[in-house]
Short mmCIF file of C-alpha atoms in Angstrom, two decimals:
data_model
loop_
_atom_site.label_atom_id
_atom_site.label_comp_id
_atom_site.label_asym_id
_atom_site.label_seq_id
_atom_site.Cartn_x
_atom_site.Cartn_y
_atom_site.Cartn_z
CA MET A 1 4.77 8.37 82.94
CA GLU A 2 3.86 9.26 79.37
CA VAL A 3 3.26 12.60 77.70
CA PHE A 4 1.16 13.21 74.60
CA LEU A 5 2.86 15.24 71.86
CA PRO A 6 0.11 17.46 70.40
CA ILE A 7 1.70 17.91 66.95
CA ALA A 8 3.38 14.51 66.38
CA GLN A 9 0.26 12.85 67.89
CA VAL A 10 2.17 10.16 69.80
CA PHE A 11 2.73 9.29 73.43
CA ILE A 12 6.34 9.39 74.61
CA ASN A 13 8.19 8.99 77.87
CA PRO A 14 9.85 12.36 78.67
CA VAL A 15 12.48 10.78 80.93
CA GLU A 16 13.57 8.48 78.10
CA ILE A 17 13.78 11.40 75.65
CA LEU A 18 15.77 13.52 78.14
CA LEU A 19 18.15 10.64 78.91
CA LEU A 20 18.67 9.72 75.26
CA SER A 21 19.30 13.28 74.15
CA ALA A 22 21.72 13.73 77.07
CA ILE A 23 23.59 10.53 76.08
CA VAL A 24 23.76 11.64 72.44
CA GLY A 25 24.90 15.08 73.68
CA VAL A 26 27.71 13.45 75.72
CA LEU A 27 28.82 11.49 72.64
CA SER A 28 28.79 14.58 70.44
CA GLY A 29 30.70 16.61 73.05
CA LEU A 30 33.21 13.80 73.49
CA PHE A 31 33.87 13.07 69.83
CA GLY A 32 33.14 16.49 68.32
CA VAL A 33 30.42 15.12 66.07
CA GLY A 34 26.91 16.46 65.67
CA GLY A 35 24.28 14.41 67.45
CA GLY A 36 21.64 14.64 64.71
CA PHE A 37 22.50 11.44 62.87
CA LEU A 38 22.10 9.47 66.12
CA MET A 39 19.20 11.32 67.76
CA THR A 40 16.82 11.26 64.76
CA PRO A 41 17.01 7.42 64.45
CA PHE A 42 16.54 7.12 68.22
CA LEU A 43 13.41 9.30 68.01
CA ILE A 44 12.12 7.07 65.21
CA PHE A 45 12.79 3.95 67.36
CA MET A 46 10.81 5.60 70.17
CA GLY A 47 7.77 5.89 67.95
CA VAL A 48 8.00 9.45 66.64
CA PRO A 49 7.09 9.38 62.91
CA PRO A 50 10.25 10.00 60.75
CA ALA A 51 8.92 13.22 59.18
CA TYR A 52 8.36 14.69 62.67
CA ALA A 53 11.67 13.34 64.05
CA VAL A 54 13.58 15.12 61.24
CA ALA A 55 11.87 18.49 61.76
CA ASN A 56 12.15 18.54 65.55
CA GLU A 57 15.76 17.38 65.56
CA ALA A 58 16.57 20.25 63.16
CA ASN A 59 15.10 22.68 65.71
CA ASN A 60 17.15 21.04 68.48
CA ILE A 61 20.32 21.34 66.35
CA LEU A 62 19.57 25.05 65.98
CA ALA A 63 19.72 25.51 69.77
CA THR A 64 22.92 23.49 70.23
CA SER A 65 24.67 25.20 67.30
CA VAL A 66 23.65 28.66 68.60
CA SER A 67 25.07 27.69 71.99
CA GLY A 68 28.36 26.38 70.48
CA SER A 69 28.65 29.26 68.02
CA THR A 70 28.20 31.88 70.77
CA THR A 71 31.06 30.26 72.69
CA HIS A 72 33.29 30.47 69.56
CA TRP A 73 32.14 34.06 68.93
CA LEU A 74 33.25 34.99 72.44
CA LYS A 75 36.63 33.32 71.74
CA ASN A 76 36.86 34.99 68.27
CA THR A 77 37.38 31.68 66.45
CA LEU A 78 34.87 32.25 63.63
CA ASP A 79 35.35 33.14 59.93
CA TYR A 80 32.11 35.00 59.15
CA LYS A 81 32.97 35.72 55.50
CA MET A 82 33.61 32.06 54.68
CA GLY A 83 30.61 31.05 56.78
CA LEU A 84 28.25 33.39 54.90
CA ILE A 85 29.46 32.13 51.50
CA ILE A 86 28.79 28.53 52.60
CA VAL A 87 25.35 29.68 53.86
CA ILE A 88 24.48 30.91 50.30
CA GLY A 89 25.00 27.36 49.00
CA GLY A 90 23.31 25.98 52.12
CA SER A 91 20.15 28.03 51.51
CA ILE A 92 19.85 26.78 47.91
CA GLY A 93 20.53 23.19 49.03
CA THR A 94 17.98 23.41 51.84
CA THR A 95 15.29 24.73 49.49
CA LEU A 96 16.03 21.91 47.01
CA GLY A 97 15.95 19.44 49.90
CA ILE A 98 12.53 20.68 51.05
CA PHE A 99 11.20 20.33 47.47
CA THR A 100 12.49 16.74 47.39
CA PHE A 101 10.97 16.11 50.84
CA THR A 102 7.62 17.51 49.67
CA TYR A 103 7.71 15.32 46.53
CA PHE A 104 8.34 12.09 48.47
CA LYS A 105 5.78 13.07 51.13
CA GLY A 106 3.29 13.63 48.33
CA ILE A 107 3.75 10.10 46.96
CA GLY A 108 3.75 8.64 50.49
CA LYS A 109 7.34 7.40 50.44
CA ILE A 110 9.03 9.91 52.73
CA ASP A 111 9.42 7.52 55.71
CA THR A 112 11.19 4.93 53.51
CA ILE A 113 13.45 7.59 51.96
CA ILE A 114 14.46 8.95 55.40
CA SER A 115 15.18 5.43 56.69
CA LEU A 116 17.20 4.54 53.56
CA ALA A 117 19.18 7.78 53.76
CA TYR A 118 19.95 7.13 57.42
CA MET A 119 21.03 3.53 57.01
CA TYR A 120 23.39 4.37 54.13
CA ILE A 121 24.86 7.46 55.79
CA LEU A 122 25.36 5.64 59.12
CA ALA A 123 26.93 2.64 57.36
CA ILE A 124 29.29 4.89 55.37
CA ILE A 125 30.37 6.98 58.39
CA GLY A 126 30.63 3.89 60.62
CA THR A 127 32.79 2.03 58.08
CA LEU A 128 35.09 5.01 57.47
CA MET A 129 35.47 5.72 61.20
CA LEU A 130 36.15 2.07 62.03
CA VAL A 131 38.76 1.67 59.28
CA GLU A 132 40.42 4.97 60.30
CA SER A 133 40.51 4.17 64.00
CA LEU A 134 41.86 0.63 63.39
CA GLY A 135 44.58 2.15 61.19
CA GLU A 136 45.42 4.68 63.93
CA ILE A 137 45.64 1.96 66.59
CA ASP A 138 47.87 -0.11 64.28
CA LYS A 139 50.17 2.82 63.55
CA ALA A 140 50.41 3.72 67.23
CA LYS A 141 51.41 0.13 68.03
CA LYS A 142 54.09 0.05 65.33
CA ASN A 143 55.20 3.68 65.99
CA ILE A 144 54.75 4.66 62.35
CA VAL A 145 54.76 8.40 61.64
CA GLU A 146 53.10 9.17 58.32
CA LYS A 147 54.31 12.11 56.26
CA LYS A 148 51.35 14.01 54.84
CA LYS A 149 51.45 16.18 51.72
CA LEU A 150 51.02 19.85 52.56
CA HIS A 151 49.02 20.75 49.46
CA VAL A 152 46.79 18.44 47.46
CA HIS A 153 44.98 20.13 44.60
CA TYR A 154 41.59 18.89 43.38
CA TRP A 155 39.59 20.10 40.38
CA ILE A 156 37.48 22.18 42.73
CA HIS A 157 40.47 24.47 43.41
CA GLY A 158 40.64 25.48 39.74
CA LEU A 159 37.19 27.13 39.74
CA PRO A 160 36.86 30.83 38.83
CA PHE A 161 35.66 33.88 40.90
CA ARG A 162 38.38 33.80 43.52
CA MET A 163 38.01 35.81 46.70
CA ARG A 164 40.25 36.64 49.65
CA PHE A 165 39.32 35.33 53.09
CA PRO A 166 41.62 37.31 55.41
CA LYS A 167 40.70 35.52 58.63
CA SER A 168 41.46 32.08 57.17
CA LYS A 169 44.35 33.51 55.08
CA LEU A 170 42.92 31.92 51.91
CA TYR A 171 42.45 32.95 48.29
CA GLU A 172 39.70 30.63 47.10
CA SER A 173 36.98 30.38 44.44
CA ILE A 174 33.57 31.22 45.93
CA PHE A 175 32.16 28.13 44.18
CA THR A 176 34.07 25.76 46.48
CA PRO A 177 32.23 26.80 49.69
CA ILE A 178 28.95 27.24 47.77
CA ILE A 179 29.05 23.64 46.42
CA ILE A 180 29.87 22.29 49.88
CA GLY A 181 27.04 24.34 51.41
CA LEU A 182 24.64 23.04 48.76
CA ALA A 183 25.37 19.41 49.65
CA VAL A 184 25.07 20.12 53.39
CA GLY A 185 21.79 22.04 53.02
CA PHE A 186 20.20 19.31 50.87
CA ILE A 187 21.09 16.54 53.33
CA ALA A 188 20.05 18.68 56.34
CA ALA A 189 16.57 19.29 54.89
CA ILE A 190 15.89 15.61 54.21
CA MET A 191 17.54 14.08 57.26
CA GLY A 192 17.25 16.75 59.97
CA ILE A 193 20.95 16.84 60.75
CA GLY A 194 23.43 19.67 61.03
CA GLY A 195 25.75 18.24 58.38
CA ALA A 196 28.96 18.78 60.40
CA PHE A 197 30.19 15.33 59.34
CA ILE A 198 30.44 16.66 55.75
CA LEU A 199 31.21 20.29 56.56
CA VAL A 200 34.13 19.74 58.94
CA PRO A 201 36.22 17.39 56.71
CA ALA A 202 35.38 19.52 53.65
CA MET A 203 36.54 22.70 55.43
CA ILE A 204 39.79 21.06 56.51
CA TYR A 205 40.72 19.01 53.42
CA ILE A 206 39.02 20.83 50.51
CA ILE A 207 38.78 24.50 51.56
CA LYS A 208 41.93 24.08 53.73
CA MET A 209 40.82 26.37 56.53
CA PRO A 210 42.93 26.65 59.72
CA THR A 211 41.72 23.92 62.09
CA LYS A 212 41.05 26.34 64.98
CA LEU A 213 38.46 28.23 62.87
CA VAL A 214 36.67 25.10 61.62
CA PRO A 215 34.37 24.14 64.56
CA GLY A 216 33.08 27.71 65.10
CA THR A 217 32.49 28.37 61.38
CA SER A 218 30.81 24.98 60.93
CA LEU A 219 28.43 25.75 63.83
CA PHE A 220 27.79 29.23 62.39
CA VAL A 221 26.73 27.66 59.05
CA THR A 222 24.62 25.06 60.87
CA ILE A 223 22.64 27.88 62.56
CA PHE A 224 21.46 29.27 59.21
CA VAL A 225 20.83 25.87 57.63
CA SER A 226 18.80 24.64 60.61
CA VAL A 227 16.86 27.95 60.78
CA ILE A 228 15.76 27.45 57.14
CA VAL A 229 15.00 23.73 57.69
CA THR A 230 12.98 24.45 60.86
CA PHE A 231 11.05 27.29 59.26
CA LEU A 232 10.25 25.44 56.01
CA HIS A 233 9.21 22.26 57.84
CA SER A 234 7.04 24.33 60.16
CA ILE A 235 5.16 26.31 57.51
CA ASN A 236 4.94 23.47 54.95
CA PHE A 237 4.11 20.50 57.16
CA GLY A 238 3.36 21.97 60.63
CA SER A 239 5.63 19.32 62.12
CA ILE A 240 7.49 21.23 64.85
CA ASP A 241 6.36 20.08 68.29
CA LEU A 242 7.65 22.51 70.93
CA MET A 243 7.07 20.00 73.76
CA LEU A 244 9.45 17.54 72.09
CA VAL A 245 11.89 20.30 71.12
CA LEU A 246 12.12 21.54 74.73
CA MET A 247 12.99 18.05 76.03
CA LEU A 248 15.55 17.52 73.26
CA ILE A 249 17.24 20.89 73.84
CA VAL A 250 17.49 20.54 77.63
CA GLY A 251 18.93 17.00 77.37
CA SER A 252 21.40 17.72 74.59
CA ILE A 253 22.75 21.02 76.00
CA ILE A 254 23.49 19.38 79.37
CA GLY A 255 24.94 16.31 77.59
CA VAL A 256 27.24 18.33 75.31
CA GLN A 257 28.74 20.21 78.30
CA VAL A 258 29.39 16.92 80.14
CA GLY A 259 30.86 15.37 76.97
CA GLN A 260 33.22 18.31 76.39
CA LYS A 261 34.48 18.17 79.99
CA LEU A 262 34.97 14.39 79.69
CA GLY A 263 36.82 14.90 76.40
CA GLU A 264 39.31 17.22 78.14
CA GLN A 265 40.10 14.52 80.68
CA ILE A 266 40.19 11.29 78.66
CA ASP A 267 41.76 10.29 75.36
CA SER A 268 38.79 9.55 73.11
CA SER A 269 40.74 8.22 70.08
CA GLY A 270 40.46 4.62 71.30
CA LEU A 271 36.73 5.07 71.90
CA LYS A 272 36.23 6.18 68.29
CA ALA A 273 36.07 2.53 67.19
CA LEU A 274 33.24 1.97 69.70
CA LEU A 275 31.29 4.95 68.31
CA ALA A 276 31.81 3.56 64.80
CA ILE A 277 30.41 0.17 65.91
CA LEU A 278 27.43 1.97 67.52
CA LEU A 279 26.73 3.79 64.24
CA LEU A 280 26.88 0.52 62.28
CA ILE A 281 24.51 -1.17 64.76
CA VAL A 282 22.01 1.73 64.52
CA GLY A 283 22.26 1.51 60.71
CA ILE A 284 21.54 -2.26 60.83
CA VAL A 285 18.56 -1.78 63.18
CA ILE A 286 17.09 0.87 60.84
CA ALA A 287 17.68 -1.50 57.90
CA TYR A 288 15.92 -4.36 59.74
CA ASP A 289 13.01 -2.06 60.68
CA THR A 290 12.65 -0.85 57.10
CA PHE A 291 13.10 -4.13 55.23
CA PHE A 292 11.99 -6.99 57.39
CA ALA A 293 9.97 -5.89 60.43
CA GLU A 294 6.23 -5.79 60.06
CA ASN A 295 4.90 -2.36 59.36
CA ILE A 296 3.84 -1.51 62.89
CA GLN A 297 1.81 1.63 63.04
CA ASN A 298 3.00 3.81 65.87
CA GLU A 299 0.47 5.04 68.33
CA ILE A 300 -0.85 7.76 66.09
CA LYS A 301 -4.03 8.71 67.83
CA SER A 302 -6.20 11.61 67.03
CA VAL A 303 -6.78 13.23 70.37
CA GLU A 304 -9.25 16.06 70.17
CA SER A 305 -8.23 19.56 71.20
CA LYS A 306 -10.68 19.63 74.12
CA ASP A 307 -8.93 16.59 75.69
CA LEU A 308 -5.52 18.30 75.69
CA ASN A 309 -4.08 20.32 78.56
CA PHE A 310 -3.67 24.10 78.25
CA PHE A 311 -0.05 24.05 77.05
CA SER A 312 -0.62 21.28 74.44
CA ARG A 313 -3.80 22.95 73.16
CA PHE A 314 -1.97 26.29 72.87
CA ILE A 315 0.84 24.66 70.80
CA LYS A 316 -1.60 22.80 68.56
CA GLU A 317 -3.82 25.80 67.88
CA PHE A 318 -0.88 28.19 67.44
CA SER A 319 0.71 25.78 64.92
CA GLU A 320 -2.52 25.29 62.97
CA ASP A 321 -3.81 28.88 63.00
CA MET A 322 -0.55 30.79 62.48
CA PRO A 323 2.05 28.45 60.92
CA PHE A 324 4.27 31.37 59.83
CA PHE A 325 4.51 32.91 63.30
CA TYR A 326 4.73 29.47 64.93
CA GLY A 327 7.80 28.77 62.73
CA LEU A 328 9.37 32.09 63.78
CA PHE A 329 8.53 31.38 67.42
CA SER A 330 10.17 27.91 67.25
CA ILE A 331 13.34 29.50 65.84
CA LEU A 332 13.38 32.25 68.48
CA PHE A 333 12.71 29.69 71.22
CA ALA A 334 15.75 27.58 70.17
CA VAL A 335 17.99 30.64 69.69
CA ILE A 336 17.19 32.07 73.16
CA LEU A 337 17.76 28.71 74.87
CA GLY A 338 21.05 28.25 72.97
CA ILE A 339 22.40 31.72 73.87
CA ALA A 340 21.30 31.32 77.49
CA ALA A 341 23.16 27.98 77.69
CA ALA A 342 26.36 29.56 76.29
CA PHE A 343 26.28 32.43 78.80
CA ILE A 344 25.47 30.13 81.72
CA ARG A 345 28.45 27.98 80.72
CA ARG A 346 30.71 31.04 80.53
CA SER A 347 29.63 32.34 83.95
CA ILE A 348 30.13 28.90 85.50
CA SER A 349 33.65 28.60 84.07
CA LYS A 350 34.48 32.18 85.22
CA PHE A 351 33.17 31.40 88.70
CA ARG A 352 35.24 28.21 88.80
CA GLU A 353 38.37 30.07 87.68
CA LYS A 354 37.87 32.71 90.40
CA TYR A 355 37.15 30.11 93.03
CA PHE A 356 40.18 27.99 92.09
CA LYS A 357 42.46 31.07 92.03
CA LYS A 358 41.26 31.95 95.54
CA VAL A 359 41.88 28.40 96.73
CA VAL A 360 45.40 28.38 95.18
CA LYS A 361 46.22 31.80 96.74
CA GLN A 362 45.00 30.65 100.13
CA SER A 363 47.03 27.45 99.94
CA LYS A 364 50.18 29.50 99.12
CA MET B 1 66.04 -15.92 77.59
CA TYR B 2 63.17 -13.41 77.79
CA LEU B 3 59.69 -14.66 77.20
CA SER B 4 58.95 -11.81 74.73
CA ASN B 5 61.82 -12.98 72.54
CA LEU B 6 60.16 -16.28 71.86
CA LYS B 7 59.23 -16.38 68.19
CA ILE B 8 56.15 -18.47 68.78
CA LEU B 9 54.64 -15.83 71.12
CA ASN B 10 55.20 -13.06 68.58
CA LYS B 11 53.61 -15.20 65.90
CA ILE B 12 50.55 -15.87 68.07
CA THR B 13 50.16 -12.12 68.80
CA SER B 14 50.36 -11.17 65.12
CA LYS B 15 47.95 -13.99 64.18
CA LYS B 16 45.53 -12.79 66.88
CA SER B 17 45.51 -9.22 65.58
CA SER B 18 45.04 -10.40 61.98
CA PHE B 19 42.12 -12.61 63.14
CA ILE B 20 40.53 -9.60 64.85
CA LYS B 21 41.00 -7.47 61.72
CA THR B 22 39.54 -10.20 59.49
CA GLY B 23 36.59 -10.48 61.89
CA ILE B 24 35.94 -6.73 61.84
CA PHE B 25 36.19 -6.48 58.06
CA SER B 26 33.85 -9.49 57.61
CA ALA B 27 31.36 -7.84 60.00
CA ILE B 28 31.49 -4.63 57.95
CA ALA B 29 31.03 -6.64 54.74
CA ALA B 30 28.06 -8.51 56.29
CA CYS B 31 26.51 -5.18 57.37
CA TRP B 32 26.81 -3.78 53.84
CA GLY B 33 25.53 -7.03 52.33
CA PHE B 34 22.44 -6.87 54.59
CA ILE B 35 21.72 -3.26 53.64
CA ILE B 36 22.23 -3.72 49.89
CA VAL B 37 20.25 -7.00 49.68
CA GLY B 38 17.47 -5.41 51.76
CA THR B 39 17.34 -2.41 49.43
CA PHE B 40 17.07 -4.68 46.37
CA ILE B 41 14.32 -6.79 47.98
CA THR B 42 12.35 -3.68 49.01
CA PHE B 43 12.52 -2.07 45.59
CA LYS B 44 11.65 -5.30 43.75
#
């Protein structure tokens, strides 16, 4: 069974997309990594043109980060002040990223640039993760406990305009989070990822935020960055396909919940090496596709509006006639789905708690 | 005498783990070599 995507103009198998996004969701829930740097390459392998894969994955990341952020908001594990300062840098970085994207799209090299960026990023993350996990396994075998320095000062800590962040108990220059946000926003705009793989280590090791505030604040920043990326891609290139976005969101939200539950039950540190190997393999496949495989044109077919079904025609016409409102609608669509997922998760866990308490009381 | 005390067994185990490590690091090096050579070929 194949479905035609009215905006990306390709045929895809919805079951495959749902399964893949669920698998990537499980991995991201299990390892605490964002799924963007795996899902975008998978979309490209499935025939979605890279420029469309980037934009739609950004919209999917918006939904998952809204869902995760709402959960952290309910638990009060969010530093809004720090998050908003990072967002300032993120907005500038995203705008610069979109300019770069537009430039390379203009000269017809955007697909190569996206592939190159992915293969290098995946190879770097894969190598670092593999080396780290091998080191951890080695240390665990030899029972070595490493003493870490409590404070390491980099040049970035000497920057002016210091500000107090009461929630994180920090007194930090505002330039530190702005520079980090800038880098994250730039990469997010070009690659369609949330940027948590830069944001999380930077928040822990450079900004030195308390670890319990890091995931929530990182997701909070990702919301704003992916809103800007989605909106700019939508109004500049009209590349958001709500049919694809819906499949991605449903798959990844279910997958993330399963992954988080699995993560509570199994020790995932040993599996980290396997994820690293997976990243390296995906990087190699992208490299092979870019360098050596014949330039196979994906099934880009121009299907006329009259041949489309009602829903597809509505999306296509809405996107073409009102790109501004279509962009806003895509954002709202992802935000509502994300919040709904967070509240459904909360009610399920409350119901389970009540049910289990009843069962325990009855057994006593 | 316990089997685990045999020096030869310990040596084999340590050799095995160093072989695995060498293998993994060569695979990483090959991966990077492939990517860098490919980039050069493409841009030439």
